[in-house]
Structure formats: structure tokens, C-alpha cells
CSV table of C-alpha atoms and ligand atoms in Angstrom, one decimal:
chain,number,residue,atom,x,y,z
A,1,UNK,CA,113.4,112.1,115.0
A,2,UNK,CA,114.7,114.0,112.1
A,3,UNK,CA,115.8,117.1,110.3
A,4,UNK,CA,114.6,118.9,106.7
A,5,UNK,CA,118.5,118.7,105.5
A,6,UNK,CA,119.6,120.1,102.4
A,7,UNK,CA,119.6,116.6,100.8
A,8,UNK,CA,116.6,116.2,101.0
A,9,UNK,CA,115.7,118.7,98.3
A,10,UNK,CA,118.1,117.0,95.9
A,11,UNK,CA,115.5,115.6,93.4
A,12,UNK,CA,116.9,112.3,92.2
A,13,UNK,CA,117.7,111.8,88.3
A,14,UNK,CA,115.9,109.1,86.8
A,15,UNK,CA,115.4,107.1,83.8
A,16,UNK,CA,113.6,104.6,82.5
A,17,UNK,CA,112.3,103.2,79.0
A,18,UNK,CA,109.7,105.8,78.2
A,19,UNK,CA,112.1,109.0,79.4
A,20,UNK,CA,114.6,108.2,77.3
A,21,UNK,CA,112.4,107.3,74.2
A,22,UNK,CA,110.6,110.4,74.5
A,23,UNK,CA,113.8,112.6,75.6
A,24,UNK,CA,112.6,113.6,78.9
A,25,UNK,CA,114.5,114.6,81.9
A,26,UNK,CA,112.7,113.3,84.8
A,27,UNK,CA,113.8,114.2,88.4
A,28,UNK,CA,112.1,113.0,91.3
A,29,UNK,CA,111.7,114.9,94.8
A,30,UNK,CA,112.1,111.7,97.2
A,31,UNK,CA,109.9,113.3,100.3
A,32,UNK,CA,109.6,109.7,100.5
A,33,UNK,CA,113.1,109.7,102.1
A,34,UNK,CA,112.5,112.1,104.4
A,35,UNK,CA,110.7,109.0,107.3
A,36,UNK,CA,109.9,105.5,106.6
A,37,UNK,CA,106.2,106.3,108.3
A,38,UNK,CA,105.3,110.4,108.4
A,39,UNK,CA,104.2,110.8,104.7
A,40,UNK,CA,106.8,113.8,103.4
A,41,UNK,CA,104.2,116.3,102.3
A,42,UNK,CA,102.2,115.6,105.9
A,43,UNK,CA,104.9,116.7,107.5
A,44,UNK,CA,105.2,119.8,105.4
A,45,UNK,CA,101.8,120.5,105.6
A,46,UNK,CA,101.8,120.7,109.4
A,47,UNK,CA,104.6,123.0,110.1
A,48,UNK,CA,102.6,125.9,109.5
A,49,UNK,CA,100.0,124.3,111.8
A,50,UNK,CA,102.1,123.6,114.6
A,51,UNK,CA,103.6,127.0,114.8
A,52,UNK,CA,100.5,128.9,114.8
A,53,UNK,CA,99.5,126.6,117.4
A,54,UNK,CA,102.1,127.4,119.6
A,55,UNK,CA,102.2,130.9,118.6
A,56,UNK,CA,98.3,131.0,120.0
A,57,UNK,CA,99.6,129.4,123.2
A,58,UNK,CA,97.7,126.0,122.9
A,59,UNK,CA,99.5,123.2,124.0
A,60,UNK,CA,96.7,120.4,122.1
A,61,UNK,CA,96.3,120.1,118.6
A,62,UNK,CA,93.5,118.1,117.4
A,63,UNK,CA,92.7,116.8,114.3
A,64,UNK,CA,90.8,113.8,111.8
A,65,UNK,CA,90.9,111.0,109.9
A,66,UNK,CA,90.8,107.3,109.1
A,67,UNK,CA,92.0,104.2,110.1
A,68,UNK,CA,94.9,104.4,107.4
A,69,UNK,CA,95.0,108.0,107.1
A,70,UNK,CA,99.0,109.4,106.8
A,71,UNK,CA,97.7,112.4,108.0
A,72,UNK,CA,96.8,111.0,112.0
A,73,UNK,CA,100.4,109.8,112.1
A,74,UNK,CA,102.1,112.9,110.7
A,75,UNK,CA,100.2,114.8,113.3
A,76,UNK,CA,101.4,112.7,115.9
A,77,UNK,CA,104.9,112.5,115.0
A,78,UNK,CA,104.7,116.4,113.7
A,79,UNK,CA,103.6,117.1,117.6
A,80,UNK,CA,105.4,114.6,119.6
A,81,UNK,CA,108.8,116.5,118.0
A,82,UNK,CA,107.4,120.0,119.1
A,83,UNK,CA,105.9,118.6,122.4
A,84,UNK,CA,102.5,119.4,122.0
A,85,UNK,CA,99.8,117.0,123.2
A,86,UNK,CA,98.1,115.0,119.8
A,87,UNK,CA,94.3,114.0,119.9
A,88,UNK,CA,93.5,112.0,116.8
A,89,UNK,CA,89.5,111.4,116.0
A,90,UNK,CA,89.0,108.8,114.0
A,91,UNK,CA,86.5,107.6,111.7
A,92,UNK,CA,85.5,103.9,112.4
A,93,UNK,CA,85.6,100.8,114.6
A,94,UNK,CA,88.5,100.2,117.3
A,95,UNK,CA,88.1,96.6,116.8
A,96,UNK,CA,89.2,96.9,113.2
A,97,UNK,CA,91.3,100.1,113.8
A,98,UNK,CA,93.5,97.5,116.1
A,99,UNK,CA,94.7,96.0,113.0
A,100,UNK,CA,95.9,99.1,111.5
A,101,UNK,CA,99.5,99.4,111.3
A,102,UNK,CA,99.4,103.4,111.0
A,103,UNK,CA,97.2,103.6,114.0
A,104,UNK,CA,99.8,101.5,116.0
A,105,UNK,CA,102.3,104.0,115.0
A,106,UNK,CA,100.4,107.6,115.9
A,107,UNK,CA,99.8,105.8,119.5
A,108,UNK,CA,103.5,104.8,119.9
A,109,UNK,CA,104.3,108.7,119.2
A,110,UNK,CA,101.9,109.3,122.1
A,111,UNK,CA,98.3,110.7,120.4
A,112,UNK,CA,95.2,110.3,122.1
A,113,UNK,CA,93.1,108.2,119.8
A,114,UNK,CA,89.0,108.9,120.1
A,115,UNK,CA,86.9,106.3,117.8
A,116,UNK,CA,83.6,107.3,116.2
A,117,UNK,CA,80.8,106.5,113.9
A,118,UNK,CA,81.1,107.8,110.2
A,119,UNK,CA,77.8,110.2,110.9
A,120,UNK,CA,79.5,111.7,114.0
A,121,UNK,CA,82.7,111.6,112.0
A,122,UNK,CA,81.2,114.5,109.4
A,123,UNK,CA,79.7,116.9,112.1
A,124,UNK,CA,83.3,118.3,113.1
A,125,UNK,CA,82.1,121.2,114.4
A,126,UNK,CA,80.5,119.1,117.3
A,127,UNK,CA,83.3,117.1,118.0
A,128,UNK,CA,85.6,120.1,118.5
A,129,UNK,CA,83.1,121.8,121.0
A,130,UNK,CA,83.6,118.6,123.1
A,131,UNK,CA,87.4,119.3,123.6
A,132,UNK,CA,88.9,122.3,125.6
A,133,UNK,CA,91.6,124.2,124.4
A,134,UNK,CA,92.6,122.5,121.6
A,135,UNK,CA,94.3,123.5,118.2
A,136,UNK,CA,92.2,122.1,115.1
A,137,UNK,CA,94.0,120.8,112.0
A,138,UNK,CA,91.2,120.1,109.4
A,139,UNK,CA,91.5,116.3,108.0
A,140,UNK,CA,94.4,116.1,105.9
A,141,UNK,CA,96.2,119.3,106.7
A,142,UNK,CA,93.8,120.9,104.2
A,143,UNK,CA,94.0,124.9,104.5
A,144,UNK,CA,95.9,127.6,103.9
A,145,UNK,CA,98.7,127.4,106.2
A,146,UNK,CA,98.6,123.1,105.0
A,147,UNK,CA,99.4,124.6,101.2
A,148,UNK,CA,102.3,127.2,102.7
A,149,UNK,CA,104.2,124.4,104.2
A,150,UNK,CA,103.7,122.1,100.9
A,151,UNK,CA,104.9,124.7,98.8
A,152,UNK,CA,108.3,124.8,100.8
A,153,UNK,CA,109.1,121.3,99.1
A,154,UNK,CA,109.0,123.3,95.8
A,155,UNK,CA,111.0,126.2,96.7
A,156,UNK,CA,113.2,124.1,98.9
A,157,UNK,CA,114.9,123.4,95.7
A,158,UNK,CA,117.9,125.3,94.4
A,159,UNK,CA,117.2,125.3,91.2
A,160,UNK,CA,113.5,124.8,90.7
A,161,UNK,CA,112.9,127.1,88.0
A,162,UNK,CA,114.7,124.6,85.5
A,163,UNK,CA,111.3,122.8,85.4
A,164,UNK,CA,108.7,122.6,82.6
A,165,UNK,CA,106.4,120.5,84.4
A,166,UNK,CA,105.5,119.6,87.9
A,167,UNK,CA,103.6,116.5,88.9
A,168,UNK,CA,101.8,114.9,92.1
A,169,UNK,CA,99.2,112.7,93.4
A,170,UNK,CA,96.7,114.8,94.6
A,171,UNK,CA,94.2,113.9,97.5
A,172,UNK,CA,92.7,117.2,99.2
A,173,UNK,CA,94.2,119.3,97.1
A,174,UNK,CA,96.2,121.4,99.6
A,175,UNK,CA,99.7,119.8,98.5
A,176,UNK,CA,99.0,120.8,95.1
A,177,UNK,CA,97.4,124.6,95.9
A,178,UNK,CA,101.1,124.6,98.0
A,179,UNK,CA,103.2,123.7,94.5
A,180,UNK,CA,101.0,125.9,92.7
A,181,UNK,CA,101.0,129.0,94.5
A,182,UNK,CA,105.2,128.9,94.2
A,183,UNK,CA,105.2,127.8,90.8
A,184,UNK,CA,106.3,130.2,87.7
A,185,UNK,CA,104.1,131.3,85.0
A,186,UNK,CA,105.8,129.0,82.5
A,187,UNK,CA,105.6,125.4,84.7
A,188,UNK,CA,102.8,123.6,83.8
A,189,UNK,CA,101.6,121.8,87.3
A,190,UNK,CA,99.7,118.7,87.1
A,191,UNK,CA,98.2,116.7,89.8
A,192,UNK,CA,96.6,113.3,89.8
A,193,UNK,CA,93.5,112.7,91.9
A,194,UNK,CA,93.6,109.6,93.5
A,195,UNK,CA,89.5,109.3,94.2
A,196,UNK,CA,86.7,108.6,92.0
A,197,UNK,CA,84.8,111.4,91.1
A,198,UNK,CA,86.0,113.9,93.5
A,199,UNK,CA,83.8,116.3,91.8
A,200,UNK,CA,84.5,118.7,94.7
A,201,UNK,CA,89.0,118.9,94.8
A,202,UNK,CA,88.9,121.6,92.2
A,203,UNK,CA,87.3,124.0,93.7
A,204,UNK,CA,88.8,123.1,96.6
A,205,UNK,CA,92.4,123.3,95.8
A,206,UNK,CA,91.4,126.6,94.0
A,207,UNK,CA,90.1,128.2,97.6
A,208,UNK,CA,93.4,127.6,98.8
A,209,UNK,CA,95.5,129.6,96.3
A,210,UNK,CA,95.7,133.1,96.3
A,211,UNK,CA,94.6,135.9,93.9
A,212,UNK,CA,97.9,135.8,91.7
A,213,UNK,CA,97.9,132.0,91.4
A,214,UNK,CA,94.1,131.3,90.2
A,215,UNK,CA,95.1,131.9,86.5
A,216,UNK,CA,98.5,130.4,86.7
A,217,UNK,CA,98.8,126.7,84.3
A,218,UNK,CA,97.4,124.0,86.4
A,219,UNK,CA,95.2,121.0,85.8
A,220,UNK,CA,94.0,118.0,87.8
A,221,UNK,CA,93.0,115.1,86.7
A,222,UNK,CA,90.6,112.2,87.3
A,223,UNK,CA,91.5,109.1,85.4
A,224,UNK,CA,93.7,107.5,87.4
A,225,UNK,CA,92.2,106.5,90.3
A,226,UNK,CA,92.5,102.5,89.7
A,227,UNK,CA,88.8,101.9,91.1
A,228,UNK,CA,89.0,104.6,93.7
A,229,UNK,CA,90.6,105.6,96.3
A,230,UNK,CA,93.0,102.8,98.0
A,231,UNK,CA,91.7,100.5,95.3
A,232,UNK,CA,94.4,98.8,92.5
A,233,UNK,CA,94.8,96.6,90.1
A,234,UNK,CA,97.2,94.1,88.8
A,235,UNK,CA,98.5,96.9,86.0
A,236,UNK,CA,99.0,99.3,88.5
A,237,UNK,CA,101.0,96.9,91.1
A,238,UNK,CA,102.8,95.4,87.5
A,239,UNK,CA,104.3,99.1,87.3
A,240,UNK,CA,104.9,99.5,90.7
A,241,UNK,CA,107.3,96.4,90.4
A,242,UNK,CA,109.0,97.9,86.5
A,243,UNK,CA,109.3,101.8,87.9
A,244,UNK,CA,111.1,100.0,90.6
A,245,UNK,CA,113.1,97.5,88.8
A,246,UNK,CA,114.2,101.0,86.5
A,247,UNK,CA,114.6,103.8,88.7
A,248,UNK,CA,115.4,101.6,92.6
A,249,UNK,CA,112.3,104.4,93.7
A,250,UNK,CA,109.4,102.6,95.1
A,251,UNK,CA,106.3,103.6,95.3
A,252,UNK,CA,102.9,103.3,96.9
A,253,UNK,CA,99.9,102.0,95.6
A,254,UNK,CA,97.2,104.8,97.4
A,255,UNK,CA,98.9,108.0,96.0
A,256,UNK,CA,102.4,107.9,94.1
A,257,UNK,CA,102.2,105.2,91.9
A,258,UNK,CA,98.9,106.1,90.2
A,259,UNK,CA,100.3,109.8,90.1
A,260,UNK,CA,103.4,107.7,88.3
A,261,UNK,CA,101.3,106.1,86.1
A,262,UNK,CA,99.6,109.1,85.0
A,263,UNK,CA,103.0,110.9,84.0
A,264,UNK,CA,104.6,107.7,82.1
A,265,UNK,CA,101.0,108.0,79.9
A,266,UNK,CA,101.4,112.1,80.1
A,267,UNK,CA,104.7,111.3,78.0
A,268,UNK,CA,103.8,108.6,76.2
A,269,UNK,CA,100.7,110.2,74.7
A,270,UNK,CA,103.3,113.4,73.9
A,271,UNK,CA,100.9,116.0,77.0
A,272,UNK,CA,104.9,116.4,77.9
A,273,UNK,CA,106.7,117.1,75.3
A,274,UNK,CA,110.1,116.0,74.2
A,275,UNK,CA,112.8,117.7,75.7
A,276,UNK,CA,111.2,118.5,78.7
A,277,UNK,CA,112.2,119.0,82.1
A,278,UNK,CA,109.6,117.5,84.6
A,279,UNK,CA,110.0,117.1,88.8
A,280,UNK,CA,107.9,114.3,90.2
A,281,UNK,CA,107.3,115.3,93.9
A,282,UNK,CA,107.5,111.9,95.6
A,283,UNK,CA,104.9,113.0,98.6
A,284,UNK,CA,105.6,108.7,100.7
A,285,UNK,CA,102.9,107.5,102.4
A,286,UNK,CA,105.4,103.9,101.7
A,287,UNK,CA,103.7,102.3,104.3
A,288,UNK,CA,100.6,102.2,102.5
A,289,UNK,CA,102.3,99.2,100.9
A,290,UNK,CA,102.0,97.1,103.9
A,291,UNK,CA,98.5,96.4,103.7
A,292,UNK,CA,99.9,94.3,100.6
A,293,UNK,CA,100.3,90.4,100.7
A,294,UNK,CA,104.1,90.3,100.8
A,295,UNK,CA,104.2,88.5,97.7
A,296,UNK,CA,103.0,91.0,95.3
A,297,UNK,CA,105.9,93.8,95.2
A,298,UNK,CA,109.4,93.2,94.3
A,299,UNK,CA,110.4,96.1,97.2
B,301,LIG,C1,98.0,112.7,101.8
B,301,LIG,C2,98.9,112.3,100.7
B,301,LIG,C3,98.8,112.9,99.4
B,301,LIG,C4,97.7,114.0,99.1
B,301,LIG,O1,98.0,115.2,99.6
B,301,LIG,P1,96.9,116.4,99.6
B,301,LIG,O2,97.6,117.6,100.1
B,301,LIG,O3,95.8,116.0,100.5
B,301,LIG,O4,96.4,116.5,98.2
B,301,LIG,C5,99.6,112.5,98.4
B,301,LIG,N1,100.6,111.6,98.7
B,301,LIG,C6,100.7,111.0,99.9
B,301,LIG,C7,101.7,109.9,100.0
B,301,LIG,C8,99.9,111.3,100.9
B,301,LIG,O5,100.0,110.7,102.1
């Protein structure tokens, strides 16, 4: 079990080669810290979630995802702490699913696991007709009350105003509608999609934000997704292994590293300029690593 403590919204000082040769402060939120399995802004995401649950009297939440997905475990652990009951509905093979560390990890926190095929998978609607009484957490935590609860790791921060810039990996969007929606008119908020050609996050991080926050200064972009989602390549892990060597932060290869790599180019190319102020929101998902032959990171 643990608690949001005040530490936790300490962002960590960094530097490495590139800050200093370009004169940027760079702090890092470590949500990473926060559990060495529940992903820090999946937890955040599913506050919101689990309160309106309860506050609607169900006593089931159910929710999606993949074999790997961060989201299925945060659930899980996010419900398990509130004692509600946890159905998980994932897309994919039990037989392979076995295998899967993070799947290991939702059932030992005591969700129901349901495997099926990727075409039954998309027709949600379907599946949640079949269950009784249960809560529904879209896949992810996308939604509304997902972004609330992600914004809280922004304002969570004493002094959050001191930052120019604001930068995450982004997968759904909702993390970064969250940061958005509580930043100020001067913070420039960049998030790094970790697919391929998610044509689609845009728009959908845009649904999420309300009125006020449409025309604040945000941007997403697509260039670092390293093959696609989950993929990598030897560059990426290479500064996985440097960022850590520099800075003691580790990160992981699905979603923080790329959204790493993206800012260390953001400032090397001069998109942040010198003398800027810029907060890295370290959103976990560690575990990711695992799926890693041992040999290849230095953490
Ligand atoms: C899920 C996840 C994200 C993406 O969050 P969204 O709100 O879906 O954009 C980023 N980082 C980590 C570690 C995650 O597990």
C-alpha cells in the first residue's frame, strides 16, 4: 500500500550534458517513485474513477486492456486499496497472457481476469452488457474524470508556476488533457506520442479539455515513437543507459524514455530555449523494462 505524500511532488533537479550546454533547468516529477508496479499517472487517473464509483454505490469496477497494459494493474491495485471488486477484460490469449509479468501482478491484487479475442475486444459496449452492476473505466483511464486526477500531479506542486515548459509521454491523451487543463497561459505543454501514426490522440486529448483550455499552448508530437508502440531500438536503449548514468533516473522504454528523448532533441535543436525552466513528469510504467534481456540496461 501507499500514500500521495508531500515528497512525492518534489520534482527532482537534474543535469546532464545537454542541460547544462544549453542553460536549462530541468526538474523531473518522479511519479515513477510513487510504486515499483502501479504506473504514477494510472494511479492518478483512477482516483476520480473510484470515487465516483463508490459515490454511485457500485461496489465493481470494470475496465480494459492488454496483456502489458499499466492500466489493468493500476486498476487492480487502485481498487484492491478502496475495496472494490476489479474485473479486468483483456485483449488476447491466456496461454500467452501467463507469461505476462503485469498480468501476474493485477491477479495477486485480486482482479478478475476475462480473456478475449481482439474483435470482441473493440465491441465494449457488448462486453459491459454481459456484467451486472459494474463501474466502467474506459481502457486507459481515458475520460474526463482520468484527466482531473492527472492534472493533480501538476498542481500537486508548490511551486508549479516557475515552469516554462511541461513535457510527457503521451498514450491516450488523457494524462496530457489533465496537465493541460491546469497549466498557465505562459507554459508551453508538450507531449510525446508514443504510437505510430495515432492520427486520432489529438482530437482526442482535445475532447477531454474544457472550453478555457482549447486555445491554451500545447502540442503533441509524433516522431518519437522508435517503430511504434513498445517497439525500440539500440539508440533509444543507448540513452536509456546515459540519462541514467547522468541523472541516477531510469526510465522505460514504452513511454518515458522516448518522451526523454524527445526533450534532450527539443533542447538541442534550441524548441526550448536557453534559460528555461522545464518539468519532465516522470508518469513509471518501470516495469515495462522487464520484458528486456537483463543484459541490455545498466539499471
Ligand atoms: C499509460 C502511460 C502513459 C500514457 O498516459 P495517457 O494518459 O494514456 O496519455 C504514459 N506513461 C506511462 C508510464 C504510462 O503507463
Amino acid at each position: 500500500m501507499f500514500k500521495i505524500t508531500a515528497a512525492l511532488f518534489e520534482p527532482q533537479r537534474v543535469e546532464t550534458l545537454w542541460t547544462r550546454q544549453h542553460n536549462i533547468f530541468l526538474d523531473i516529477l518522479r511519479t515513477d517513485l510513487l510504486h515499483p508496479v502501479v504506473s504514477g499517472n494510472k494511479w492518478f487517473k483512477l482516483k476520480y474513477h473510484v470515487e465516483d464509483a463508490f459515490a454511485k454505490h457500485f461496489d465493481t469496477i470494470l475496465t480494459f486492456g492488454g496483456c502489458f497494459s499499466n492500466h489493468i494493474v493500476a486498476t487492480a491495485f487502485a481498487c484492491k486499496q478502496a475495496g472494490l471488486k476489479a474485473i479486468g477484460i483483456i485483449r488476447g490469449e491466456l496461454e500467452s497472457a501467463q507469461k505476462a509479468h503485469t498480468l501476474q501482478q493485477a491477479l495477486s491484487y485480486g482482479m478478475q481476469l476475462y480473456f478475449v479475442t481482439r474483435e470482441q475486444f473493440r465491441d465494449k459496449e457488448a462486453i459491459k452488457k454481459e456484467f451486472k452492476n459494474v463501474y466502467p473505466v474506459n481502457e486507459g483511464g481515458y475520460g474526463i474524470l482520468g484527466a482531473k486526477g492527472a492534472g493533480e500531479m501538476l498542481t500537486g506542486i508548490a511551486d508549479h508556476q516557475r515552469y516554462h515548459h511541461i513535457v510527457m509521454a503521451t498514450g491516450t491523451g488523457a494524462t496530457m488533457a489533465g496537465i493541460v487543463d491546469r497549466a498557465l497561459p505562459y507554459q508551453k505543454i508538450t507531449g510525446v506520442s508514443v504510437m505510430k501514426n495515432n492520427r486520432s490522440l489529438d482530437s482526442e486529448m482535445r475532447a477531454l479539455l474544457s472550453e478555457s483550455s482549447v486555445h491554451k499552448n500545447y502540442e503533441i508530437i509524433h516522431r518519437y515513437h522508435f517503430g511504434g508502440y513498445a517497439r525500440k531500438s539500440e539508440d533509444l536503449l543507448l540513452f536509456m543507459n546515459e540519462f541514467y548514468m547522468e541523472t541516477k533516473v531510469p526510465t522505460d522504454f514504452v513511454y518515458t524514455a522516448k518522451a526523454c528523448y524527445a526533450l534532450k532533441e527539443m533542447i538541442v535543436q534550441g524548441d526550448i530555449p536557453g534559460g528555461s525552466r522545464v518539468l519532465f513528469i516522470h508518469t513509471g510504467g518501470l516495469q515495462g523494462n522487464l520484458s528486456l534481456p537483463k543484459s541490455k540496461l545498466i539499471f
